[in-house]
Amino acid sequence: MNKSLFQKQLLSMCDSMMRFAFILTTNKDDAEDLFQETFLKVLNNREKFADNKNLKGWVLTVMKHIFINNYNKIIRIHTVVDQDADLYNLDTVNDSGFNSPDSAYRIQEINKAIESLKPEYKKPFSLYVMGYKYNEIAEMLDIPLGTVKSNIFSARQELRRILEDKESID
């Protein structure tokens, strides 16, 4: 399908896209954001659409996947406690990692080591520690997936070296 025909068909389904976005988000502002993000993603990935498929179905599937990914990111950011844990019998004092001054000191050292990483290592590593997947990090930082994996691997190696050196000094 040529570019102008693709854009014309995409524009003709804006109302359907907006209705579906509102069904997913149940909020007008969020629906508009989802619509815009989907529209841009579809335009930027036009070459991935096969002519023999249903364009409307493909576009709405892209929208649904964007919504799910955004929802998962929000949940991951706001999740504090492991949902699989037995919350009734949770021993927060012993599981906190701060049950002694030594462990609190160790966490400070780890954070200091992370801060000392090169920016190209620190950013992807920090996102990875926050729970993002490699492909999400690559998309967020607009760098190739292989570079993300390599930088995270290098960050781990560097942290291991820094912390081992620190332990040998202490």
mmCIF file of C-alpha atoms in Angstrom, residues 74-152:
data_model
loop_
_atom_site.group_PDB
_atom_site.id
_atom_site.type_symbol
_atom_site.label_atom_id
_atom_site.label_comp_id
_atom_site.label_asym_id
_atom_site.label_seq_id
_atom_site.Cartn_x
_atom_site.Cartn_y
_atom_site.Cartn_z
ATOM 1 C CA ILE A 74 2.468 2.167 35.790
ATOM 2 C CA ILE A 75 1.864 -0.957 37.857
ATOM 3 C CA ARG A 76 5.584 -1.693 38.033
ATOM 4 C CA ILE A 77 6.360 1.852 39.166
ATOM 5 C CA HIS A 78 3.688 1.857 41.864
ATOM 6 C CA THR A 79 4.214 -1.687 43.146
ATOM 7 C CA VAL A 80 6.016 -1.700 46.464
ATOM 8 C CA VAL A 81 5.268 -5.170 47.812
ATOM 9 C CA ASP A 82 5.552 -8.447 45.938
ATOM 10 C CA GLN A 83 1.948 -9.400 45.202
ATOM 11 C CA ASP A 84 2.778 -13.123 45.461
ATOM 12 C CA ALA A 85 4.002 -12.783 49.026
ATOM 13 C CA ASP A 86 1.961 -14.030 51.963
ATOM 14 C CA LEU A 87 1.180 -10.573 53.333
ATOM 15 C CA TYR A 88 -0.319 -11.927 56.557
ATOM 16 C CA ASN A 89 2.927 -13.632 57.537
ATOM 17 C CA LEU A 90 5.275 -11.076 56.026
ATOM 18 C CA ASP A 91 8.281 -10.431 58.273
ATOM 19 C CA THR A 92 9.116 -6.891 57.230
ATOM 20 C CA VAL A 93 11.752 -6.263 59.903
ATOM 21 C CA ASN A 94 13.957 -9.170 58.856
ATOM 22 C CA ASP A 95 13.329 -8.804 55.114
ATOM 23 C CA SER A 96 13.968 -5.072 54.905
ATOM 24 C CA GLY A 97 17.726 -5.270 54.465
ATOM 25 C CA PHE A 98 18.087 -2.567 57.120
ATOM 26 C CA ASN A 99 18.107 -4.803 60.184
ATOM 27 C CA SER A 100 21.649 -3.763 61.024
ATOM 28 C CA PRO A 101 23.826 -0.697 60.551
ATOM 29 C CA ASP A 102 26.209 -2.808 58.440
ATOM 30 C CA SER A 103 23.534 -3.702 55.895
ATOM 31 C CA ALA A 104 22.370 -0.079 55.668
ATOM 32 C CA TYR A 105 25.993 0.926 55.058
ATOM 33 C CA ARG A 106 26.308 -1.776 52.362
ATOM 34 C CA ILE A 107 23.241 -0.449 50.516
ATOM 35 C CA GLN A 108 24.718 3.059 50.600
ATOM 36 C CA GLU A 109 27.934 1.697 49.091
ATOM 37 C CA ILE A 110 26.004 -0.052 46.310
ATOM 38 C CA ASN A 111 24.098 3.155 45.524
ATOM 39 C CA LYS A 112 27.352 5.128 45.502
ATOM 40 C CA ALA A 113 28.882 2.564 43.128
ATOM 41 C CA ILE A 114 25.881 2.835 40.785
ATOM 42 C CA GLU A 115 26.193 6.622 40.794
ATOM 43 C CA SER A 116 29.860 6.329 39.799
ATOM 44 C CA LEU A 117 29.049 4.412 36.600
ATOM 45 C CA LYS A 118 29.519 6.067 33.211
ATOM 46 C CA PRO A 119 26.237 7.675 32.039
ATOM 47 C CA GLU A 120 25.907 5.220 29.133
ATOM 48 C CA TYR A 121 25.955 2.365 31.671
ATOM 49 C CA LYS A 122 24.115 4.010 34.560
ATOM 50 C CA LYS A 123 20.925 4.960 32.703
ATOM 51 C CA PRO A 124 20.119 1.530 31.186
ATOM 52 C CA PHE A 125 21.247 -0.280 34.355
ATOM 53 C CA SER A 126 19.041 1.906 36.566
ATOM 54 C CA LEU A 127 16.037 1.301 34.299
ATOM 55 C CA TYR A 128 16.759 -2.428 34.343
ATOM 56 C CA VAL A 129 16.912 -2.450 38.148
ATOM 57 C CA MET A 130 13.577 -0.588 38.214
ATOM 58 C CA GLY A 131 12.079 -3.550 36.342
ATOM 59 C CA TYR A 132 12.057 -2.484 32.720
ATOM 60 C CA LYS A 133 12.804 -5.104 30.081
ATOM 61 C CA TYR A 134 15.686 -4.765 27.624
ATOM 62 C CA ASN A 135 13.398 -3.905 24.689
ATOM 63 C CA GLU A 136 11.556 -1.273 26.749
ATOM 64 C CA ILE A 137 14.865 0.324 27.733
ATOM 65 C CA ALA A 138 16.032 0.323 24.107
ATOM 66 C CA GLU A 139 12.824 2.055 23.068
ATOM 67 C CA MET A 140 12.936 4.585 25.922
ATOM 68 C CA LEU A 141 16.573 5.532 25.309
ATOM 69 C CA ASP A 142 16.306 5.189 21.529
ATOM 70 C CA ILE A 143 19.344 2.914 21.273
ATOM 71 C CA PRO A 144 19.724 -0.570 19.760
ATOM 72 C CA LEU A 145 18.734 -3.584 21.859
ATOM 73 C CA GLY A 146 22.242 -5.040 21.613
ATOM 74 C CA THR A 147 23.715 -1.826 22.989
ATOM 75 C CA VAL A 148 21.325 -1.953 25.949
ATOM 76 C CA LYS A 149 22.325 -5.539 26.736
ATOM 77 C CA SER A 150 26.010 -4.734 26.361
ATOM 78 C CA ASN A 151 25.795 -1.626 28.553
ATOM 79 C CA ILE A 152 23.921 -3.467 31.308
#
